[in-house]
Amino acid sequence: MLKLYNTLAKQKEEFKPIHPGKVGMYSCGPTVYDFAHIGNLKTYISTDILRRFLEYSGYEVRQIMNITDVGHLTADDVNQADTGEDKMLKGAEREKKTPQEVAEFYTEKFFEDLKKLNIEKSAYYPRATAHIPQMIKIIEALIKKELAYEVNGNVFYSVEKFPSYGKLSGIKLEELKAGARLEEHPDKKHPYDFSLWLKAPKNHILKWKSPWSLGYPGWHIECTAMSIEYLGETLDIHTGGEDHIFPHHENEIAQSEGYTGKTFSNYWMHNRFLLVDGQKMSKSKGNFYALRDIEDKKYSPMEFRMLALSAHYRSNVNFTWTAMDQAKTNFKKIVEWKTNLQNLAEKAEDKKSEIDFSHIYQKRFEEAMDDDLNTPLALSVLYELITETNKLMVENKLSEETAKNILNFWEKINKIFGLIIKKERIDVSQDIIKLAKERKEARKAGDFQKSDELRKEIEEKGYIIEDLKDNEYKIKSK
Ligand code: AMP
Ligand code: ZN
């Protein structure tokens, strides 16, 4: 039974879906004005692990991820992020393109990153700009309920009218000191009131007609509108990065619950940040790498996935090149183990294996994942299995059938890890193959001196020969 840390309850809770066997999951997606950085991608990998583990546990998951192509202003760190430039317009200005072109380009790039990282596709990726009527409808209802008010063509949510405001993030409105009012918007009645709709300045490109002004939506309302549209009024799980707890998700709750009168999401899963030198990786700090940057340094997306898996999703990952090297080593260890198993398993006969490793390891693996998706612990269980089976392989004590059994277990758990391991392919020239064959014959004939000489010759040409059972061998590059 999966126990998930629920930010709302501030503790781990047993996961119980609204409808048996089904999970509705909403994940806040990217603002598509630039490449996603690997911090963003760490969050999407953790969400992917949750999704994959739910599927492994037998649930049918419907995941929706929005694409923010309007309304997200740059002043992220300021109160309700209702000031600053529109991120999309900033991107458009920088690239001398229309906001739509910018959105299209970076959405495509984002999908490419997801694919490279083997992140499962959401059922749908709704765009904010395609849901303006739904947002307007909700804003109208909130005004009618007196939870929102209009001033000068701007509409704000009145946080004081929503009694449980702060229940997710723990902020308390009354603790806001007099005089410490955050200078945000002159039309707001309370500094924590947040925009639902903003009147567009004259040259603002992205704008729509509304009952209040020619304008554009605030950042938070899109998620309320699109989650209700595609998943209904109550979600099973809502995910995002830790910076979203406040204001974004606190405000989503106020809007959605104010509108429907129902619980917005039963579980809230938040990922901790990826850090660089102890600081959050972010575009505004200029300390960010995109996936392509680490690929340029000859690390593969799978090695980055490995790095993300090696930390619990509620721990920070400190990004360093040393940590990437470690991830590379760990990934290589898995690849080599799997390749060796595969070589053995290919010769398996149709009979039962003498040891059922999956039986021994599966329970421990599932316990780790059930405990709030403890991927580092799950990986350590895998590493134990690797050590044990490698030892048996070296001693020629692992039967083909057992190798097949372990391989099947690996395929099963890798549905959660999601590591793509391509069949190892090394281009070995014909003369090396010829030498290796000669060496095999020498070994068969018991001529170990010749076999050793041939091994040396192969090594001098840059290859290593690994002996397997029954005089079989594997050629690897050095
Ligand atoms: P954004 O495109 O800014 O809306 O961010 C997309 C997702 O990435 C959100 O869920 C953020 O909370 C998350 N995020 C942003 N910075 C980081 C970081 N340094 N580490 C992990 N997640 C992050
Ligand atoms: Zn959102």
PDB file of N, CA, C and O and ligand atoms in Angstrom, residues 26-29 66 68 219-224 226 238-240 244 248-249 252 264 268, ligand 2:
ATOM      1  N   TYR A  26      -2.951  15.772 -11.658  1.00  0.00           N
ATOM      2  CA  TYR A  26      -2.673  17.017 -12.378  1.00  0.00           C
ATOM      3  C   TYR A  26      -1.268  17.495 -12.035  1.00  0.00           C
ATOM      4  O   TYR A  26      -0.916  17.598 -10.858  1.00  0.00           O
ATOM      5  N   SER A  27      -0.485  17.767 -13.056  1.00  0.00           N
ATOM      6  CA  SER A  27       0.897  18.203 -12.837  1.00  0.00           C
ATOM      7  C   SER A  27       1.101  19.573 -13.460  1.00  0.00           C
ATOM      8  O   SER A  27       0.855  19.749 -14.655  1.00  0.00           O
ATOM      9  N   CYS A  28       1.543  20.519 -12.638  1.00  0.00           N
ATOM     10  CA  CYS A  28       1.806  21.846 -13.189  1.00  0.00           C
ATOM     11  C   CYS A  28       2.969  21.731 -14.177  1.00  0.00           C
ATOM     12  O   CYS A  28       4.033  21.216 -13.836  1.00  0.00           O
ATOM     13  N   GLY A  29       2.736  22.198 -15.360  1.00  0.00           N
ATOM     14  CA  GLY A  29       3.727  22.052 -16.426  1.00  0.00           C
ATOM     15  C   GLY A  29       4.588  23.294 -16.590  1.00  0.00           C
ATOM     16  O   GLY A  29       4.546  24.202 -15.756  1.00  0.00           O
ATOM     17  N   ASN A  66      -0.420  20.910 -17.766  1.00  0.00           N
ATOM     18  CA  ASN A  66      -0.695  22.137 -18.534  1.00  0.00           C
ATOM     19  C   ASN A  66       0.576  22.719 -19.138  1.00  0.00           C
ATOM     20  O   ASN A  66       1.682  22.456 -18.669  1.00  0.00           O
ATOM     21  N   THR A  68       1.945  26.413 -19.809  1.00  0.00           N
ATOM     22  CA  THR A  68       1.667  27.827 -19.534  1.00  0.00           C
ATOM     23  C   THR A  68       2.225  28.683 -20.662  1.00  0.00           C
ATOM     24  O   THR A  68       3.442  28.808 -20.805  1.00  0.00           O
ATOM     25  N   TRP A 219      -1.800  34.072 -13.400  1.00  0.00           N
ATOM     26  CA  TRP A 219      -1.118  32.797 -13.630  1.00  0.00           C
ATOM     27  C   TRP A 219      -1.880  31.607 -13.064  1.00  0.00           C
ATOM     28  O   TRP A 219      -1.958  30.536 -13.675  1.00  0.00           O
ATOM     29  N   HIS A 220      -2.477  31.776 -11.868  1.00  0.00           N
ATOM     30  CA  HIS A 220      -3.013  30.615 -11.144  1.00  0.00           C
ATOM     31  C   HIS A 220      -4.306  30.043 -11.715  1.00  0.00           C
ATOM     32  O   HIS A 220      -4.544  28.845 -11.625  1.00  0.00           O
ATOM     33  N   ILE A 221      -5.115  30.908 -12.307  1.00  0.00           N
ATOM     34  CA  ILE A 221      -6.463  30.491 -12.714  1.00  0.00           C
ATOM     35  C   ILE A 221      -6.449  29.402 -13.791  1.00  0.00           C
ATOM     36  O   ILE A 221      -7.345  28.573 -13.875  1.00  0.00           O
ATOM     37  N   GLU A 222      -5.384  29.376 -14.615  1.00  0.00           N
ATOM     38  CA  GLU A 222      -5.353  28.381 -15.696  1.00  0.00           C
ATOM     39  C   GLU A 222      -5.411  26.952 -15.151  1.00  0.00           C
ATOM     40  O   GLU A 222      -6.070  26.091 -15.706  1.00  0.00           O
ATOM     41  N   CYS A 223      -4.725  26.734 -14.024  1.00  0.00           N
ATOM     42  CA  CYS A 223      -4.672  25.360 -13.500  1.00  0.00           C
ATOM     43  C   CYS A 223      -6.016  24.939 -12.926  1.00  0.00           C
ATOM     44  O   CYS A 223      -6.415  23.779 -13.050  1.00  0.00           O
ATOM     45  N   THR A 224      -6.738  25.882 -12.315  1.00  0.00           N
ATOM     46  CA  THR A 224      -8.085  25.569 -11.827  1.00  0.00           C
ATOM     47  C   THR A 224      -8.973  25.216 -13.022  1.00  0.00           C
ATOM     48  O   THR A 224      -9.663  24.189 -13.025  1.00  0.00           O
ATOM     49  N   MET A 226      -8.238  24.260 -16.121  1.00  0.00           N
ATOM     50  CA  MET A 226      -7.895  23.079 -16.928  1.00  0.00           C
ATOM     51  C   MET A 226      -7.992  21.781 -16.138  1.00  0.00           C
ATOM     52  O   MET A 226      -8.317  20.740 -16.693  1.00  0.00           O
ATOM     53  N   HIS A 238      -2.177  16.189  -6.934  1.00  0.00           N
ATOM     54  CA  HIS A 238      -1.678  17.361  -7.642  1.00  0.00           C
ATOM     55  C   HIS A 238      -0.178  17.441  -7.374  1.00  0.00           C
ATOM     56  O   HIS A 238       0.249  17.271  -6.240  1.00  0.00           O
ATOM     57  N   THR A 239       0.608  17.656  -8.432  1.00  0.00           N
ATOM     58  CA  THR A 239       2.068  17.679  -8.248  1.00  0.00           C
ATOM     59  C   THR A 239       2.691  18.995  -8.711  1.00  0.00           C
ATOM     60  O   THR A 239       2.104  19.721  -9.512  1.00  0.00           O
ATOM     61  N   GLY A 240       3.884  19.241  -8.204  1.00  0.00           N
ATOM     62  CA  GLY A 240       4.645  20.432  -8.622  1.00  0.00           C
ATOM     63  C   GLY A 240       5.935  20.530  -7.820  1.00  0.00           C
ATOM     64  O   GLY A 240       6.205  19.692  -6.962  1.00  0.00           O
ATOM     65  N   HIS A 244       6.055  25.977  -5.719  1.00  0.00           N
ATOM     66  CA  HIS A 244       4.650  26.166  -6.082  1.00  0.00           C
ATOM     67  C   HIS A 244       3.696  26.108  -4.892  1.00  0.00           C
ATOM     68  O   HIS A 244       2.541  26.478  -5.012  1.00  0.00           O
ATOM     69  N   HIS A 248       1.400  29.616  -5.790  1.00  0.00           N
ATOM     70  CA  HIS A 248       0.606  29.030  -6.871  1.00  0.00           C
ATOM     71  C   HIS A 248      -0.454  28.034  -6.388  1.00  0.00           C
ATOM     72  O   HIS A 248      -1.634  28.156  -6.702  1.00  0.00           O
ATOM     73  N   HIS A 249      -0.033  27.055  -5.607  1.00  0.00           N
ATOM     74  CA  HIS A 249      -1.003  26.020  -5.233  1.00  0.00           C
ATOM     75  C   HIS A 249      -1.971  26.471  -4.144  1.00  0.00           C
ATOM     76  O   HIS A 249      -3.126  26.064  -4.113  1.00  0.00           O
ATOM     77  N   GLU A 252      -4.496  28.158  -6.141  1.00  0.00           N
ATOM     78  CA  GLU A 252      -5.336  27.210  -6.896  1.00  0.00           C
ATOM     79  C   GLU A 252      -6.430  26.658  -5.976  1.00  0.00           C
ATOM     80  O   GLU A 252      -7.578  26.509  -6.384  1.00  0.00           O
ATOM     81  N   PHE A 264     -10.272  20.408  -3.512  1.00  0.00           N
ATOM     82  CA  PHE A 264      -9.664  20.499  -4.843  1.00  0.00           C
ATOM     83  C   PHE A 264      -8.798  19.287  -5.138  1.00  0.00           C
ATOM     84  O   PHE A 264      -8.918  18.664  -6.192  1.00  0.00           O
ATOM     85  N   TRP A 268      -1.228  16.246  -2.214  1.00  0.00           N
ATOM     86  CA  TRP A 268      -0.339  17.218  -2.862  1.00  0.00           C
ATOM     87  C   TRP A 268       1.092  16.702  -2.749  1.00  0.00           C
ATOM     88  O   TRP A 268       1.594  16.499  -1.649  1.00  0.00           O
TER      89      TRP A 268
HETATM   90 ZN    ZN B   2      -0.321  25.039 -11.811  1.00  0.00          ZN
END
